[in-house]
Amino acid sequence: MTTREINISYTEYDSIGQLSPEDRELATAAIKASENAYTPYSHFNVGAAIRLSNGKIVTGSNQENMAYPSGLCAERTAMFHAAAQYPDAVMETLAIAGCKDGELCRIPATPCGACRQVMAEYQTRGGRPMEIIMVGAEKIWKFSRVDDILPLIFDSLK
Ligand code: THU
């Protein structure tokens, strides 16, 4: 029997100002996108912004529905939008920002499991790592690839 460990490393920043200009632009776009969230039930607004290999930034926000499971998270809204509009572009970096009462959360909002699985598939489709940036007012976490937030990814194509 062997006990194994999975180690994850990521970069933590204390403010958006510490990010590279490109990442700062994406983080800002995610925060801005949260303003378009439709959240009459949770009142938790999430914005997502994706930088594509064609240079475009595509955004999304969470859209809720009275029939709860019919709603969708910000990340999947953005990814499906990107894939539907630009199927040949690679999703290079995805930034997420969660806001409560019109304020960016202090600690970053982290993506749900279903969104991570969808990220994993688009990363595989794109053929290179998708970076993930989780944006909070006091902390920002940057991961180099989806594998780091979804260890032991399900992949039936392997
Ligand atoms: N939500 C997102 O949009 N992204 C996440 O990463 C976590 C949760 C949404 C779903 C729902 O509209 C609200 O936040 C509260 O769970």
Coordinates of N, CA and C and ligand atoms in Angstrom, one line a residue:
M1 N 0.8 -1.2 0.0 CA 0.0 0.0 0.0 C 0.9 1.2 0.0
T2 N 0.5 2.2 -0.7 CA 1.2 3.5 -0.8 C 0.3 4.7 -0.5
T3 N 0.7 5.6 0.3 CA 0.0 6.8 0.5 C 0.6 7.9 -0.4
R4 N -0.2 8.5 -1.2 CA 0.4 9.5 -2.1 C -0.2 10.8 -1.8
E5 N 0.5 11.9 -2.2 CA -0.1 13.2 -2.0 C -0.2 14.0 -3.3
I6 N -1.2 14.8 -3.3 CA -1.3 15.7 -4.5 C -1.0 17.1 -4.0
N7 N -0.1 17.7 -4.6 CA 0.3 19.1 -4.2 C -0.2 20.1 -5.3
I8 N -0.7 21.2 -4.8 CA -1.2 22.2 -5.7 C -0.5 23.5 -5.4
S9 N 0.1 24.2 -6.4 CA 0.6 25.5 -6.1 C -0.1 26.5 -6.9
Y10 N -0.2 27.7 -6.3 CA -0.9 28.8 -7.0 C -0.3 30.1 -6.5
T11 N -0.5 31.2 -7.2 CA 0.0 32.5 -6.8 C -1.0 33.3 -6.2
E12 N -0.7 33.9 -5.1 CA -1.6 34.8 -4.4 C -1.1 36.3 -4.5
Y13 N -2.1 37.1 -4.8 CA -1.8 38.5 -4.9 C -2.7 39.2 -3.9
D14 N -2.3 40.4 -3.5 CA -3.0 41.2 -2.5 C -4.0 42.2 -3.1
S15 N -3.7 42.5 -4.3 CA -4.6 43.5 -5.0 C -4.5 43.3 -6.5
I16 N -5.6 43.8 -7.2 CA -5.6 43.7 -8.6 C -4.4 44.5 -9.2
G17 N -3.9 45.5 -8.5 CA -2.8 46.3 -9.0 C -1.5 45.5 -9.2
Q18 N -1.4 44.3 -8.5 CA -0.2 43.5 -8.5 C -0.2 42.6 -9.8
L19 N -1.4 42.5 -10.4 CA -1.5 41.6 -11.6 C -0.8 42.2 -12.8
S20 N -0.5 41.4 -13.8 CA 0.1 41.9 -15.0 C -1.0 42.7 -15.7
P21 N -0.7 43.6 -16.6 CA -1.7 44.5 -17.2 C -2.8 43.6 -17.9
E22 N -2.4 42.5 -18.5 CA -3.4 41.6 -19.2 C -4.3 41.0 -18.2
D23 N -3.8 40.5 -17.1 CA -4.6 39.8 -16.1 C -5.5 40.9 -15.4
R24 N -5.0 42.1 -15.2 CA -5.7 43.1 -14.6 C -6.9 43.5 -15.4
E25 N -6.7 43.6 -16.7 CA -7.8 43.9 -17.7 C -8.9 42.8 -17.6
L26 N -8.4 41.5 -17.5 CA -9.4 40.4 -17.4 C -10.2 40.4 -16.1
A27 N -9.4 40.7 -15.0 CA -10.1 40.7 -13.7 C -11.1 41.8 -13.6
T28 N -10.7 42.9 -14.2 CA -11.7 44.1 -14.2 C -12.9 43.8 -15.1
A29 N -12.7 43.1 -16.2 CA -13.8 42.7 -17.0 C -14.8 41.7 -16.3
A30 N -14.2 40.8 -15.4 CA -15.0 39.9 -14.7 C -15.8 40.6 -13.6
I31 N -15.2 41.6 -13.0 CA -16.0 42.4 -12.0 C -17.1 43.1 -12.6
K32 N -16.8 43.7 -13.8 CA -17.8 44.5 -14.5 C -18.9 43.6 -15.0
A33 N -18.6 42.4 -15.4 CA -19.6 41.4 -15.9 C -20.6 41.0 -14.8
S34 N -20.1 41.1 -13.6 CA -21.0 40.7 -12.5 C -22.2 41.6 -12.4
E35 N -22.1 42.8 -12.9 CA -23.2 43.8 -12.8 C -24.3 43.3 -13.7
N36 N -24.1 42.4 -14.6 CA -25.2 41.9 -15.5 C -25.8 40.6 -15.0
A37 N -25.4 40.2 -13.8 CA -25.9 39.0 -13.3 C -27.4 39.2 -13.0
Y38 N -28.2 38.1 -13.1 CA -29.6 38.1 -12.8 C -29.8 37.1 -11.6
T39 N -29.9 37.7 -10.4 CA -29.9 36.9 -9.2 C -31.0 37.2 -8.2
P40 N -32.2 37.1 -8.6 CA -33.3 37.4 -7.7 C -33.4 36.5 -6.5
Y41 N -32.8 35.3 -6.6 CA -32.9 34.3 -5.5 C -31.7 34.3 -4.6
S42 N -30.5 34.3 -5.1 CA -29.3 34.3 -4.2 C -28.8 35.7 -3.9
H43 N -29.0 36.6 -4.7 CA -28.4 38.0 -4.6 C -26.9 37.9 -4.5
F44 N -26.4 36.8 -5.1 CA -24.9 36.7 -5.2 C -24.5 36.8 -6.7
N45 N -23.9 37.9 -7.0 CA -23.6 38.2 -8.4 C -22.1 37.7 -8.7
V46 N -22.1 37.0 -9.8 CA -20.7 36.5 -10.2 C -20.5 36.9 -11.6
G47 N -19.3 37.3 -11.9 CA -18.9 37.7 -13.3 C -17.7 36.8 -13.7
A48 N -17.7 36.5 -15.0 CA -16.5 35.7 -15.5 C -16.1 36.4 -16.8
A49 N -14.8 36.4 -17.0 CA -14.2 36.9 -18.3 C -13.2 36.0 -18.8
I50 N -13.2 35.7 -20.1 CA -12.3 34.7 -20.7 C -11.4 35.4 -21.7
R51 N -10.1 35.3 -21.7 CA -9.3 35.8 -22.7 C -9.1 34.7 -23.7
L52 N -9.4 35.0 -25.0 CA -9.3 34.0 -26.1 C -8.0 34.2 -26.9
S53 N -7.6 33.1 -27.5 CA -6.4 33.2 -28.3 C -6.5 34.1 -29.5
N54 N -7.7 34.5 -29.9 CA -7.9 35.5 -31.0 C -7.9 36.9 -30.4
G55 N -7.5 37.1 -29.1 CA -7.4 38.4 -28.6 C -8.7 39.0 -28.0
K56 N -9.8 38.3 -28.2 CA -11.1 38.8 -27.7 C -11.2 38.4 -26.2
I57 N -12.0 39.2 -25.5 CA -12.4 38.9 -24.1 C -13.9 38.7 -24.2
V58 N -14.3 37.5 -23.7 CA -15.8 37.2 -23.7 C -16.2 37.1 -22.2
T59 N -17.3 37.6 -21.9 CA -17.8 37.7 -20.5 C -19.1 36.9 -20.3
G60 N -19.4 36.6 -19.0 CA -20.6 36.0 -18.7 C -20.9 36.3 -17.2
S61 N -22.2 36.1 -16.8 CA -22.6 36.3 -15.4 C -23.6 35.3 -15.1
N62 N -23.8 35.1 -13.8 CA -24.8 34.0 -13.4 C -26.2 34.5 -13.7
Q63 N -27.0 33.6 -14.2 CA -28.4 33.9 -14.6 C -29.3 32.8 -13.9
E64 N -30.1 33.3 -13.0 CA -30.9 32.4 -12.2 C -32.3 32.3 -12.8
N65 N -33.0 31.3 -12.3 CA -34.3 31.0 -12.8 C -35.2 30.5 -11.7
M66 N -36.5 30.8 -11.8 CA -37.5 30.3 -10.8 C -37.4 28.8 -10.6
A67 N -37.2 28.1 -11.7 CA -37.0 26.7 -11.7 C -35.5 26.5 -11.4
Y68 N -35.0 26.5 -10.2 CA -33.6 26.7 -9.8 C -32.6 26.0 -10.7
P69 N -32.7 24.7 -11.0 CA -31.6 24.1 -11.8 C -31.5 24.6 -13.2
S70 N -32.5 25.4 -13.7 CA -32.4 25.9 -15.0 C -31.5 27.1 -15.1
G71 N -31.1 27.7 -14.0 CA -30.1 28.8 -14.0 C -28.7 28.3 -14.4
L72 N -27.8 29.2 -14.6 CA -26.4 28.8 -14.9 C -25.4 29.8 -14.3
C73 N -24.3 29.2 -13.9 CA -23.2 30.0 -13.3 C -22.6 30.9 -14.3
A74 N -21.9 31.9 -13.8 CA -21.2 32.9 -14.6 C -20.1 32.2 -15.5
E75 N -19.4 31.3 -14.9 CA -18.3 30.6 -15.7 C -18.8 29.9 -16.9
R76 N -19.8 29.1 -16.7 CA -20.3 28.3 -17.8 C -21.0 29.2 -18.8
T77 N -21.7 30.2 -18.4 CA -22.3 31.2 -19.3 C -21.2 31.8 -20.2
A78 N -20.1 32.1 -19.6 CA -19.0 32.7 -20.4 C -18.4 31.7 -21.3
M79 N -18.1 30.5 -20.8 CA -17.5 29.5 -21.6 C -18.3 29.0 -22.8
F80 N -19.6 28.9 -22.5 CA -20.5 28.4 -23.6 C -20.7 29.5 -24.7
H81 N -20.7 30.8 -24.2 CA -20.8 31.9 -25.1 C -19.5 31.9 -26.0
A82 N -18.4 31.8 -25.3 CA -17.1 31.8 -26.1 C -17.1 30.6 -27.1
A83 N -17.4 29.4 -26.7 CA -17.4 28.3 -27.6 C -18.4 28.4 -28.7
A84 N -19.5 29.0 -28.4 CA -20.6 29.2 -29.4 C -20.2 30.2 -30.5
Q85 N -19.5 31.3 -30.0 CA -19.2 32.4 -30.9 C -17.9 32.2 -31.6
Y86 N -16.9 31.6 -30.9 CA -15.6 31.4 -31.5 C -15.1 30.0 -31.3
P87 N -15.6 29.0 -32.0 CA -15.3 27.6 -31.7 C -13.8 27.3 -31.9
D88 N -13.1 28.1 -32.8 CA -11.8 27.7 -33.1 C -10.8 28.4 -32.1
A89 N -11.2 29.3 -31.3 CA -10.3 30.0 -30.4 C -10.1 29.2 -29.1
V90 N -8.8 29.3 -28.6 CA -8.5 28.6 -27.4 C -8.8 29.6 -26.2
M91 N -9.4 29.0 -25.1 CA -9.6 29.8 -23.9 C -8.3 29.8 -23.1
E92 N -7.7 30.9 -23.1 CA -6.3 31.0 -22.4 C -6.4 31.2 -20.9
T93 N -7.2 32.2 -20.6 CA -7.3 32.6 -19.1 C -8.8 32.9 -18.8
L94 N -9.2 32.4 -17.7 CA -10.6 32.7 -17.2 C -10.5 33.3 -15.8
A95 N -11.1 34.5 -15.7 CA -11.2 35.2 -14.4 C -12.6 35.2 -13.9
I96 N -12.7 35.0 -12.5 CA -14.0 35.0 -11.9 C -14.0 36.0 -10.7
A97 N -15.2 36.7 -10.6 CA -15.3 37.6 -9.5 C -16.7 37.5 -8.9
G98 N -16.8 37.3 -7.6 CA -18.1 37.2 -6.9 C -18.3 38.4 -6.1
C99 N -19.6 38.9 -6.2 CA -19.9 40.2 -5.5 C -21.2 40.0 -4.7
K100 N -21.2 40.6 -3.5 CA -22.4 40.5 -2.6 C -22.7 42.0 -2.3
D101 N -24.0 42.4 -2.4 CA -24.4 43.7 -2.1 C -23.6 44.8 -2.9
G102 N -23.3 44.4 -4.1 CA -22.6 45.4 -5.0 C -21.1 45.6 -4.7
E103 N -20.6 44.7 -3.7 CA -19.2 44.8 -3.4 C -18.5 43.5 -3.8
L104 N -17.3 43.7 -4.3 CA -16.5 42.5 -4.6 C -16.2 41.7 -3.3
C105 N -16.4 40.4 -3.3 CA -16.1 39.6 -2.1 C -14.7 39.8 -1.6
R106 N -14.5 39.9 -0.3 CA -13.1 40.0 0.2 C -12.2 38.9 -0.2
I107 N -12.7 37.7 0.0 CA -12.0 36.4 -0.4 C -12.6 36.0 -1.7
P108 N -11.8 35.5 -2.6 CA -12.3 35.1 -3.9 C -13.4 34.1 -3.9
A109 N -14.4 34.2 -4.8 CA -15.4 33.2 -5.0 C -14.7 32.1 -5.8
T110 N -15.0 30.9 -5.5 CA -14.3 29.8 -6.2 C -15.4 29.0 -7.0
P111 N -15.0 28.5 -8.1 CA -16.0 27.9 -9.0 C -16.5 26.6 -8.5
C112 N -17.8 26.3 -8.9 CA -18.4 25.0 -8.5 C -17.8 23.8 -9.3
G113 N -18.1 22.7 -8.8 CA -17.6 21.5 -9.5 C -18.0 21.3 -10.9
A114 N -19.2 21.6 -11.2 CA -19.7 21.5 -12.6 C -18.9 22.4 -13.5
C115 N -18.7 23.6 -13.1 CA -17.9 24.6 -13.9 C -16.5 24.1 -14.1
R116 N -15.9 23.5 -13.0 CA -14.5 23.0 -13.2 C -14.5 21.9 -14.2
Q117 N -15.5 21.1 -14.2 CA -15.5 20.0 -15.2 C -15.6 20.5 -16.6
V118 N -16.4 21.6 -16.8 CA -16.6 22.2 -18.1 C -15.2 22.9 -18.5
M119 N -14.6 23.5 -17.6 CA -13.3 24.1 -17.8 C -12.3 23.1 -18.3
A120 N -12.3 21.9 -17.6 CA -11.4 20.8 -18.0 C -11.6 20.4 -19.4
E121 N -12.8 20.3 -19.8 CA -13.1 19.8 -21.2 C -12.6 20.8 -22.2
Y122 N -12.9 22.1 -22.0 CA -12.4 23.1 -22.9 C -10.9 23.2 -22.9
Q123 N -10.3 23.0 -21.8 CA -8.8 23.0 -21.7 C -8.3 21.8 -22.6
T124 N -8.9 20.7 -22.5 CA -8.5 19.5 -23.3 C -8.7 19.9 -24.8
R125 N -9.8 20.4 -25.1 CA -10.2 20.8 -26.5 C -9.2 21.8 -27.0
G126 N -8.8 22.8 -26.2 CA -7.8 23.8 -26.6 C -6.4 23.3 -26.8
G127 N -6.1 22.2 -26.1 CA -4.8 21.6 -26.3 C -3.7 22.3 -25.5
R128 N -4.0 23.2 -24.6 CA -3.0 23.8 -23.7 C -3.7 24.3 -22.4
P129 N -2.9 24.5 -21.4 CA -3.4 24.9 -20.1 C -4.3 26.1 -20.1
M130 N -5.4 26.1 -19.4 CA -6.3 27.2 -19.2 C -6.0 27.8 -17.8
E131 N -5.6 29.0 -17.8 CA -5.3 29.7 -16.5 C -6.6 30.1 -15.8
I132 N -6.6 30.1 -14.5 CA -7.8 30.5 -13.8 C -7.4 31.5 -12.7
I133 N -8.1 32.7 -12.8 CA -7.9 33.7 -11.8 C -9.1 33.9 -11.0
M134 N -9.0 33.8 -9.7 CA -10.2 34.0 -8.8 C -9.9 35.4 -8.1
V135 N -10.8 36.3 -8.3 CA -10.6 37.7 -7.9 C -11.4 38.0 -6.7
G136 N -10.7 38.5 -5.6 CA -11.3 39.0 -4.4 C -10.8 40.4 -4.2
A137 N -11.4 41.1 -3.3 CA -10.9 42.5 -3.0 C -9.6 42.5 -2.2
E138 N -9.4 41.4 -1.4 CA -8.2 41.4 -0.6 C -7.2 40.3 -1.0
K139 N -7.7 39.4 -1.7 CA -6.8 38.3 -2.2 C -7.2 37.9 -3.7
I140 N -6.2 37.6 -4.4 CA -6.5 37.1 -5.8 C -5.6 35.9 -5.9
W141 N -6.2 34.8 -6.4 CA -5.5 33.5 -6.6 C -5.4 33.2 -8.1
K142 N -4.2 32.9 -8.5 CA -4.1 32.5 -9.9 C -3.5 31.1 -10.0
F143 N -4.2 30.2 -10.8 CA -3.8 28.9 -11.0 C -3.4 28.7 -12.5
S144 N -2.4 27.9 -12.7 CA -1.8 27.8 -14.0 C -2.6 26.9 -15.0
R145 N -3.4 26.0 -14.4 CA -4.2 25.0 -15.2 C -5.3 24.5 -14.5
V146 N -6.3 24.0 -15.2 CA -7.6 23.5 -14.5 C -7.3 22.3 -13.6
D147 N -6.3 21.5 -14.0 CA -5.9 20.4 -13.2 C -5.7 20.7 -11.7
D148 N -5.2 22.0 -11.5 CA -4.8 22.4 -10.2 C -6.1 22.7 -9.3
I149 N -7.2 22.9 -9.9 CA -8.4 23.1 -9.1 C -9.4 21.9 -9.3
L150 N -9.0 20.9 -10.1 CA -9.8 19.7 -10.3 C -8.8 18.5 -10.4
P151 N -8.2 18.1 -9.3 CA -7.3 17.0 -9.4 C -8.0 15.7 -9.8
L152 N -7.4 14.8 -10.5 CA -7.9 13.6 -10.9 C -9.2 13.8 -11.8
I153 N -9.0 14.7 -12.7 CA -10.1 15.1 -13.6 C -10.7 13.9 -14.3
F154 N -12.0 13.8 -14.4 CA -12.6 12.8 -15.2 C -12.4 13.1 -16.7
D155 N -11.8 12.1 -17.4 CA -11.6 12.3 -18.8 C -11.7 10.9 -19.5
S156 N -12.9 10.7 -20.1 CA -13.1 9.4 -20.7 C -12.3 9.2 -22.0
L157 N -11.7 10.3 -22.5 CA -11.0 10.2 -23.8 C -9.6 9.8 -23.6
K158 N -9.1 9.7 -22.4 CA -7.7 9.3 -22.1 C -7.4 7.9 -22.6
Ligands
THU1 N1 -22.4 30.8 -8.9 C1 -21.6 31.2 -10.0 O1 -22.1 31.8 -10.9 N2 -20.3 30.8 -10.0 C2 -19.7 30.1 -9.0 O2 -18.5 29.9 -9.1 C3 -20.4 29.7 -7.8 C4 -21.9 30.0 -7.8 C5 -23.7 31.3 -8.8 C6 -24.8 30.3 -8.9 C7 -25.9 31.0 -8.2 O3 -26.6 31.9 -9.2 C8 -25.3 31.9 -7.2 O4 -23.9 32.0 -7.6 C9 -25.4 31.4 -5.8 O5 -24.9 30.1 -5.7

